Short mmCIF file of N, CA and C in Angstrom, two decimals:
data_model
loop_
_atom_site.label_atom_id
_atom_site.label_comp_id
_atom_site.label_asym_id
_atom_site.label_seq_id
_atom_site.Cartn_x
_atom_site.Cartn_y
_atom_site.Cartn_z
N UNK A 1 -35.25 -45.16 8.50
CA UNK A 1 -34.31 -45.50 9.54
C UNK A 1 -34.02 -47.01 9.40
N UNK A 2 -32.83 -47.37 9.20
CA UNK A 2 -32.55 -48.80 9.15
C UNK A 2 -31.38 -49.07 9.80
N UNK A 3 -31.67 -50.40 10.94
CA UNK A 3 -30.51 -50.89 11.50
C UNK A 3 -30.14 -52.43 11.35
N UNK A 4 -29.08 -52.80 11.06
CA UNK A 4 -28.49 -54.16 10.81
C UNK A 4 -28.18 -54.63 12.02
N UNK A 5 -28.56 -55.78 12.45
CA UNK A 5 -28.19 -56.50 13.76
C UNK A 5 -28.67 -57.98 13.65
N UNK A 6 -29.00 -58.76 14.90
CA UNK A 6 -29.30 -59.97 15.04
C UNK A 6 -29.94 -60.10 16.38
N UNK A 7 -31.03 -60.94 16.34
CA UNK A 7 -31.99 -60.96 17.41
C UNK A 7 -31.26 -61.50 18.80
N UNK A 8 -30.13 -62.49 18.60
CA UNK A 8 -29.57 -62.95 19.77
C UNK A 8 -28.35 -62.01 20.26
N UNK A 9 -28.22 -60.65 19.84
CA UNK A 9 -27.59 -59.87 20.24
C UNK A 9 -27.72 -59.43 21.76
N UNK A 10 -26.72 -59.28 22.65
CA UNK A 10 -26.93 -58.99 24.12
C UNK A 10 -26.89 -57.71 24.49
N UNK A 11 -26.91 -56.51 23.70
CA UNK A 11 -26.92 -55.36 24.28
C UNK A 11 -27.38 -54.34 23.17
N UNK A 12 -26.38 -54.32 22.05
CA UNK A 12 -26.44 -53.09 21.07
C UNK A 12 -27.62 -53.12 20.33
N UNK A 13 -28.01 -54.38 19.98
CA UNK A 13 -29.49 -54.33 19.08
C UNK A 13 -30.46 -54.02 19.85
N UNK A 14 -30.69 -54.59 21.00
CA UNK A 14 -31.94 -54.36 21.87
C UNK A 14 -31.90 -52.84 22.21
N UNK A 15 -30.72 -52.39 22.22
CA UNK A 15 -30.73 -50.72 22.55
C UNK A 15 -31.05 -50.00 21.62
N UNK A 16 -30.44 -50.39 20.32
CA UNK A 16 -31.09 -49.66 19.14
C UNK A 16 -32.71 -49.76 18.88
N UNK A 17 -33.04 -50.66 19.29
CA UNK A 17 -34.63 -51.09 18.98
C UNK A 17 -35.21 -50.15 19.87
N UNK A 18 -34.85 -50.22 21.12
CA UNK A 18 -35.53 -49.27 22.12
C UNK A 18 -35.44 -47.79 21.73
N UNK A 19 -34.33 -47.40 21.44
CA UNK A 19 -34.27 -45.92 20.93
C UNK A 19 -35.15 -45.81 19.76
N UNK A 20 -35.06 -46.54 18.83
CA UNK A 20 -36.01 -46.20 17.71
C UNK A 20 -37.46 -46.13 18.08
N UNK A 21 -37.93 -46.81 18.98
CA UNK A 21 -39.28 -46.78 19.65
C UNK A 21 -39.39 -45.30 20.30
N UNK A 22 -38.56 -44.99 21.08
CA UNK A 22 -38.52 -43.86 21.88
C UNK A 22 -38.69 -42.51 21.01
N UNK A 23 -37.81 -42.72 19.74
CA UNK A 23 -37.76 -41.59 18.96
C UNK A 23 -39.15 -41.40 18.07
N UNK A 24 -39.54 -42.60 17.87
CA UNK A 24 -40.88 -42.80 16.93
C UNK A 24 -41.91 -42.27 17.84
N UNK A 25 -42.12 -42.55 18.90
CA UNK A 25 -43.06 -41.88 20.16
C UNK A 25 -42.81 -40.35 20.09
N UNK A 26 -41.65 -40.06 20.08
CA UNK A 26 -41.45 -38.66 20.56
C UNK A 26 -41.75 -37.76 19.17
N UNK A 27 -41.74 -38.34 17.87
CA UNK A 27 -42.10 -37.91 16.73
C UNK A 27 -43.57 -37.36 16.45
N UNK A 28 -44.34 -38.08 17.45
CA UNK A 28 -45.94 -38.04 17.14
C UNK A 28 -46.42 -38.47 15.99
N UNK A 29 -47.17 -37.58 15.29
CA UNK A 29 -47.84 -37.74 14.12
C UNK A 29 -46.69 -37.92 13.10
N UNK A 30 -45.56 -37.35 13.18
CA UNK A 30 -44.30 -37.28 11.95
C UNK A 30 -43.77 -38.70 12.18
N UNK A 31 -44.06 -39.41 12.91
CA UNK A 31 -43.57 -40.64 12.99
C UNK A 31 -43.89 -41.51 11.65
N UNK A 32 -45.16 -41.15 11.01
CA UNK A 32 -45.90 -42.01 9.98
C UNK A 32 -44.92 -41.74 8.74
N UNK A 33 -44.13 -40.61 9.04
CA UNK A 33 -43.10 -40.12 7.74
C UNK A 33 -41.86 -41.08 7.39
N UNK A 34 -41.57 -42.09 8.74
CA UNK A 34 -40.42 -43.02 8.83
C UNK A 34 -40.78 -44.34 8.73
N UNK A 35 -40.04 -44.96 8.07
CA UNK A 35 -40.05 -46.50 7.95
C UNK A 35 -39.00 -47.06 8.54
N UNK A 36 -39.25 -47.51 9.98
CA UNK A 36 -37.98 -47.91 10.74
C UNK A 36 -38.06 -49.72 10.45
N UNK A 37 -36.75 -49.85 10.21
CA UNK A 37 -36.53 -51.31 9.70
C UNK A 37 -35.28 -51.82 10.60
N UNK A 38 -35.30 -53.23 10.80
CA UNK A 38 -34.30 -53.85 11.52
C UNK A 38 -33.92 -55.04 10.57
N UNK A 39 -32.95 -55.24 10.16
CA UNK A 39 -32.34 -56.00 9.14
C UNK A 39 -31.40 -57.15 9.89
N UNK A 40 -31.92 -58.34 9.77
CA UNK A 40 -30.74 -59.28 10.32
C UNK A 40 -29.70 -59.60 9.52
N UNK A 41 -28.73 -59.76 10.14
CA UNK A 41 -27.15 -60.31 9.56
C UNK A 41 -27.04 -61.70 10.15
N UNK A 42 -27.98 -62.27 10.43
CA UNK A 42 -27.99 -63.85 11.08
C UNK A 42 -28.84 -64.52 10.48
N UNK A 43 -28.90 -64.84 9.28
CA UNK A 43 -30.08 -65.38 8.70
C UNK A 43 -30.22 -66.95 9.02
N UNK A 44 -29.03 -67.59 9.51
CA UNK A 44 -29.21 -68.73 9.98
C UNK A 44 -30.12 -69.10 11.17
N UNK A 45 -30.07 -68.13 12.13
CA UNK A 45 -31.24 -68.18 13.39
C UNK A 45 -32.28 -67.31 13.35
N UNK A 46 -32.08 -66.19 12.51
CA UNK A 46 -33.02 -65.27 12.64
C UNK A 46 -34.26 -65.53 11.47
N UNK A 47 -34.99 -66.51 11.48
CA UNK A 47 -36.10 -66.67 10.56
C UNK A 47 -37.31 -65.83 10.85
N UNK A 48 -38.44 -65.78 10.22
CA UNK A 48 -39.52 -65.00 10.23
C UNK A 48 -40.03 -65.21 11.76
N UNK A 49 -40.12 -66.35 12.34
CA UNK A 49 -40.96 -66.46 13.57
C UNK A 49 -39.92 -65.76 14.61
N UNK A 50 -38.65 -66.05 14.70
CA UNK A 50 -37.57 -65.45 15.38
C UNK A 50 -37.90 -63.88 15.53
N UNK A 51 -37.73 -63.46 14.39
CA UNK A 51 -37.80 -62.01 14.08
C UNK A 51 -39.12 -61.58 14.91
N UNK A 52 -40.09 -62.21 14.67
CA UNK A 52 -41.54 -61.53 14.96
C UNK A 52 -41.37 -61.59 16.73
N UNK A 53 -40.92 -62.77 17.22
CA UNK A 53 -40.57 -62.78 18.72
C UNK A 53 -39.65 -61.78 19.10
N UNK A 54 -38.73 -61.54 18.56
CA UNK A 54 -37.44 -60.44 19.07
C UNK A 54 -38.52 -58.99 18.84
N UNK A 55 -38.88 -58.81 17.72
CA UNK A 55 -39.46 -57.33 17.66
C UNK A 55 -40.49 -57.07 18.49
N UNK A 56 -41.32 -58.09 18.94
CA UNK A 56 -42.63 -57.94 19.58
C UNK A 56 -42.39 -56.99 20.99
N UNK A 57 -41.12 -57.31 21.43
CA UNK A 57 -40.62 -56.27 22.65
C UNK A 57 -40.25 -54.99 22.32
N UNK A 58 -40.49 -54.66 21.05
CA UNK A 58 -40.14 -53.12 20.76
C UNK A 58 -41.50 -52.51 20.00
N UNK A 59 -41.19 -51.53 19.73
CA UNK A 59 -42.12 -50.71 18.80
C UNK A 59 -42.85 -51.34 17.73
N UNK A 60 -44.22 -51.63 17.75
CA UNK A 60 -44.98 -52.16 16.70
C UNK A 60 -44.72 -51.81 15.03
N UNK A 61 -44.02 -50.66 15.07
CA UNK A 61 -43.86 -50.04 13.59
C UNK A 61 -42.62 -50.43 13.24
N UNK A 62 -41.71 -51.12 13.81
CA UNK A 62 -40.49 -51.45 13.38
C UNK A 62 -40.77 -52.81 12.45
N UNK A 63 -40.30 -52.48 11.42
CA UNK A 63 -40.42 -53.74 10.39
C UNK A 63 -39.04 -54.30 10.59
N UNK A 64 -39.15 -55.75 10.50
CA UNK A 64 -38.18 -56.75 10.42
C UNK A 64 -37.77 -57.44 9.02
N UNK A 65 -36.68 -57.41 8.80
CA UNK A 65 -36.38 -58.24 7.29
C UNK A 65 -35.28 -59.27 7.64
N UNK A 66 -35.58 -60.45 6.93
CA UNK A 66 -34.49 -61.35 7.01
C UNK A 66 -34.66 -61.94 5.75
N UNK A 67 -33.91 -63.18 5.45
CA UNK A 67 -33.68 -63.87 3.99
C UNK A 67 -32.99 -64.80 4.22
N UNK A 68 -32.48 -65.11 3.17
CA UNK A 68 -31.40 -66.48 2.93
C UNK A 68 -29.85 -65.86 3.23
N UNK A 69 -29.00 -66.48 3.37
CA UNK A 69 -27.46 -66.20 3.53
C UNK A 69 -27.23 -65.11 2.34
N UNK A 70 -27.62 -65.56 1.21
CA UNK A 70 -27.23 -65.06 -0.05
C UNK A 70 -27.94 -63.60 -0.31
N UNK A 71 -29.31 -63.61 0.31
CA UNK A 71 -30.15 -62.34 0.31
C UNK A 71 -29.41 -61.29 1.14
N UNK A 72 -29.30 -61.74 2.34
CA UNK A 72 -28.51 -60.94 3.33
C UNK A 72 -27.22 -60.26 2.96
N UNK A 73 -26.24 -61.33 2.31
CA UNK A 73 -24.90 -60.80 1.98
C UNK A 73 -25.38 -59.66 0.74
N UNK A 74 -26.17 -60.09 -0.21
CA UNK A 74 -26.48 -58.82 -1.19
C UNK A 74 -27.03 -57.59 -0.58
N UNK A 75 -27.86 -57.76 0.40
CA UNK A 75 -28.41 -56.31 0.88
C UNK A 75 -27.21 -55.68 1.73
N UNK A 76 -26.50 -56.51 2.44
CA UNK A 76 -25.44 -55.62 3.21
C UNK A 76 -24.51 -55.12 2.35
N UNK A 77 -24.15 -55.86 0.94
CA UNK A 77 -23.13 -55.38 0.20
C UNK A 77 -23.66 -53.99 -0.31
N UNK A 78 -24.82 -54.15 -0.93
CA UNK A 78 -25.81 -53.00 -1.42
C UNK A 78 -25.86 -51.73 -0.60
N UNK A 79 -25.75 -51.99 0.76
CA UNK A 79 -25.86 -50.85 1.54
C UNK A 79 -24.58 -50.56 2.46
N UNK A 80 -23.39 -51.37 2.00
CA UNK A 80 -22.10 -51.10 2.60
C UNK A 80 -22.07 -51.28 4.09
N UNK A 81 -22.66 -52.49 4.49
CA UNK A 81 -22.60 -52.66 6.01
C UNK A 81 -21.67 -53.97 6.19
N UNK A 82 -21.08 -53.96 7.05
CA UNK A 82 -20.10 -54.78 7.52
C UNK A 82 -20.96 -55.94 8.54
N UNK A 83 -20.48 -57.28 8.33
CA UNK A 83 -21.00 -58.15 9.40
C UNK A 83 -20.12 -59.53 9.02
N UNK A 84 -20.05 -60.21 10.28
CA UNK A 84 -19.17 -61.37 10.19
C UNK A 84 -19.65 -62.43 11.34
N UNK A 85 -19.97 -63.51 11.23
CA UNK A 85 -20.11 -64.37 12.20
C UNK A 85 -18.87 -64.75 12.81
N UNK A 86 -19.07 -65.05 14.02
CA UNK A 86 -17.81 -64.95 14.69
C UNK A 86 -17.42 -66.45 15.07
N UNK A 87 -16.60 -67.01 15.49
CA UNK A 87 -16.29 -68.45 16.09
C UNK A 87 -17.13 -68.72 17.14
N UNK A 88 -17.54 -70.13 17.22
CA UNK A 88 -18.57 -70.66 18.05
C UNK A 88 -17.92 -70.43 19.30
N UNK A 89 -18.76 -70.27 20.41
CA UNK A 89 -18.55 -69.99 21.86
C UNK A 89 -18.61 -71.64 22.50
N UNK A 90 -18.18 -71.55 23.75
CA UNK A 90 -18.04 -72.99 24.41
C UNK A 90 -19.66 -73.75 24.30
N UNK A 91 -20.59 -72.75 24.37
CA UNK A 91 -21.77 -73.50 24.54
C UNK A 91 -22.50 -73.73 22.96
N UNK A 92 -21.70 -73.29 21.88
CA UNK A 92 -22.01 -73.68 20.79
C UNK A 92 -22.99 -72.61 20.18
N UNK A 93 -23.11 -71.47 20.76
CA UNK A 93 -23.66 -70.37 20.24
C UNK A 93 -22.58 -69.52 19.49
N UNK A 94 -22.96 -68.52 19.04
CA UNK A 94 -22.04 -67.60 18.48
C UNK A 94 -22.72 -66.29 18.39
N UNK A 95 -21.62 -65.19 18.10
CA UNK A 95 -21.93 -63.72 17.99
C UNK A 95 -21.87 -63.32 16.55
N UNK A 96 -22.26 -62.19 16.20
CA UNK A 96 -22.05 -61.96 14.89
C UNK A 96 -21.58 -60.32 15.02
N UNK A 97 -20.24 -60.04 14.43
CA UNK A 97 -19.67 -58.77 14.42
C UNK A 97 -20.60 -57.91 13.37
N UNK A 98 -20.78 -56.68 13.57
CA UNK A 98 -21.45 -56.01 12.71
C UNK A 98 -21.47 -54.54 13.03
N UNK A 99 -21.95 -53.61 11.61
CA UNK A 99 -21.62 -52.20 11.76
C UNK A 99 -22.89 -52.05 13.02
N UNK A 100 -22.69 -50.97 13.78
CA UNK A 100 -23.43 -50.64 14.75
C UNK A 100 -24.06 -49.06 14.66
N UNK A 101 -24.62 -48.99 13.50
CA UNK A 101 -25.05 -47.72 13.27
C UNK A 101 -26.46 -47.59 12.73
N UNK A 102 -27.42 -46.54 13.01
CA UNK A 102 -28.61 -46.56 12.49
C UNK A 102 -28.50 -45.93 11.41
N UNK A 103 -29.02 -46.28 10.19
CA UNK A 103 -28.64 -45.20 8.90
C UNK A 103 -29.97 -44.58 8.60
N UNK A 104 -29.99 -43.37 8.26
CA UNK A 104 -31.14 -42.46 7.77
C UNK A 104 -31.08 -42.21 6.48
N UNK A 105 -32.07 -42.65 5.85
CA UNK A 105 -32.22 -42.44 4.30
C UNK A 105 -33.18 -41.32 4.04
N UNK A 106 -33.05 -40.72 2.95
CA UNK A 106 -33.95 -39.69 2.27
C UNK A 106 -35.43 -40.45 1.54
N UNK A 107 -36.13 -39.56 1.25
CA UNK A 107 -37.21 -40.19 0.32
C UNK A 107 -36.86 -40.90 -0.86
N UNK A 108 -35.71 -40.44 -1.20
CA UNK A 108 -35.23 -41.15 -2.59
C UNK A 108 -34.18 -42.09 -2.24
N UNK A 109 -34.09 -42.78 -1.11
CA UNK A 109 -33.34 -43.78 -0.59
C UNK A 109 -32.01 -43.55 -0.55
N UNK A 110 -31.49 -42.18 -0.38
CA UNK A 110 -30.10 -41.80 -0.37
C UNK A 110 -29.76 -41.65 1.12
N UNK A 111 -28.59 -42.11 1.54
CA UNK A 111 -28.07 -42.30 2.87
C UNK A 111 -27.76 -40.82 3.07
N UNK A 112 -28.44 -40.23 4.23
CA UNK A 112 -28.06 -38.66 4.68
C UNK A 112 -27.44 -38.63 5.85
N UNK A 113 -27.46 -39.56 6.66
CA UNK A 113 -26.72 -39.63 7.96
C UNK A 113 -26.99 -40.75 8.66
N UNK A 114 -26.06 -41.01 9.73
CA UNK A 114 -25.82 -42.04 10.57
C UNK A 114 -26.00 -41.48 12.22
N UNK A 115 -26.49 -42.57 12.69
CA UNK A 115 -26.68 -42.40 14.16
C UNK A 115 -25.79 -43.61 14.85
N UNK A 116 -24.78 -43.16 15.60
CA UNK A 116 -23.88 -44.14 16.36
C UNK A 116 -24.68 -44.66 17.66
N UNK A 117 -24.86 -45.85 17.96
CA UNK A 117 -25.57 -46.39 19.05
C UNK A 117 -25.20 -45.85 20.24
N UNK A 118 -23.87 -45.12 20.54
CA UNK A 118 -23.57 -44.67 21.48
C UNK A 118 -23.79 -42.95 21.56
N UNK A 119 -24.54 -42.60 20.41
CA UNK A 119 -24.28 -41.05 20.36
C UNK A 119 -25.53 -40.51 21.35
N UNK A 120 -25.58 -39.41 21.80
CA UNK A 120 -26.47 -38.66 22.49
C UNK A 120 -27.76 -38.39 21.94
N UNK A 121 -28.59 -39.25 22.74
CA UNK A 121 -29.98 -39.36 22.17
C UNK A 121 -30.69 -38.13 21.53
N UNK A 122 -30.49 -36.97 22.11
CA UNK A 122 -31.15 -35.63 21.71
C UNK A 122 -30.45 -35.10 20.42
N UNK A 123 -29.14 -35.63 20.21
CA UNK A 123 -28.39 -35.23 18.95
C UNK A 123 -28.93 -36.19 18.00
N UNK A 124 -28.86 -37.24 18.27
CA UNK A 124 -29.52 -38.21 17.33
C UNK A 124 -31.00 -37.79 17.01
N UNK A 125 -31.81 -37.81 17.77
CA UNK A 125 -33.15 -37.06 17.50
C UNK A 125 -33.47 -35.97 16.55
N UNK A 126 -32.40 -34.95 16.79
CA UNK A 126 -32.31 -33.86 16.04
C UNK A 126 -31.87 -34.18 14.71
N UNK A 127 -31.20 -35.40 14.17
CA UNK A 127 -31.05 -35.69 13.04
C UNK A 127 -32.42 -36.28 12.48
N UNK A 128 -32.94 -36.97 12.96
CA UNK A 128 -34.19 -37.62 12.41
C UNK A 128 -35.17 -36.48 12.39
N UNK A 129 -35.37 -35.56 12.91
CA UNK A 129 -36.32 -34.38 12.60
C UNK A 129 -35.59 -33.61 11.41
N UNK A 130 -34.63 -33.42 11.40
CA UNK A 130 -33.86 -32.86 10.34
C UNK A 130 -34.47 -33.60 8.94
N UNK A 131 -34.23 -34.64 9.14
CA UNK A 131 -34.39 -35.62 7.79
C UNK A 131 -35.82 -35.34 7.53
N UNK A 132 -36.98 -35.51 8.35
CA UNK A 132 -38.21 -35.11 8.16
C UNK A 132 -38.52 -34.04 7.65
N UNK A 133 -37.96 -33.07 8.17
CA UNK A 133 -38.19 -31.41 7.73
C UNK A 133 -37.74 -31.32 6.39
N UNK A 134 -36.68 -31.78 5.98
CA UNK A 134 -36.13 -31.78 4.68
C UNK A 134 -36.73 -32.58 3.47
N UNK A 135 -37.28 -33.59 3.96
CA UNK A 135 -38.16 -34.49 2.85
C UNK A 135 -39.65 -34.28 3.05
N UNK A 136 -39.98 -32.97 3.63
CA UNK A 136 -41.53 -32.94 3.28
C UNK A 136 -42.12 -32.62 1.82
#
């Protein structure tokens, strides 16, 4: 279960992380069969310290990944994920436009499904259960 986002995101990324935590809790013992990952698409601001700070508000099982701009570009290219740093805002900050889906991969790292961040949570959870059941 992988999500690409950034720690300064005002709504979508925090919501996705909260949902991942809810689903992991709901899975019970089967949660150990899932590797939940948050990949930053904002390497300029999301260093290791910032990632730890961001993720501590969510489920401790969610792994945070970041890297150099080149590493992030290579990873997003490999996974077919879109992201783009937007123009600076008046306060000097910026947003990052990005794909807003949670990607579900099987044990062979093949993409099997996606969860839209606006998708019904019960339908999304059913996709995760199906993934686990098919990969036992």
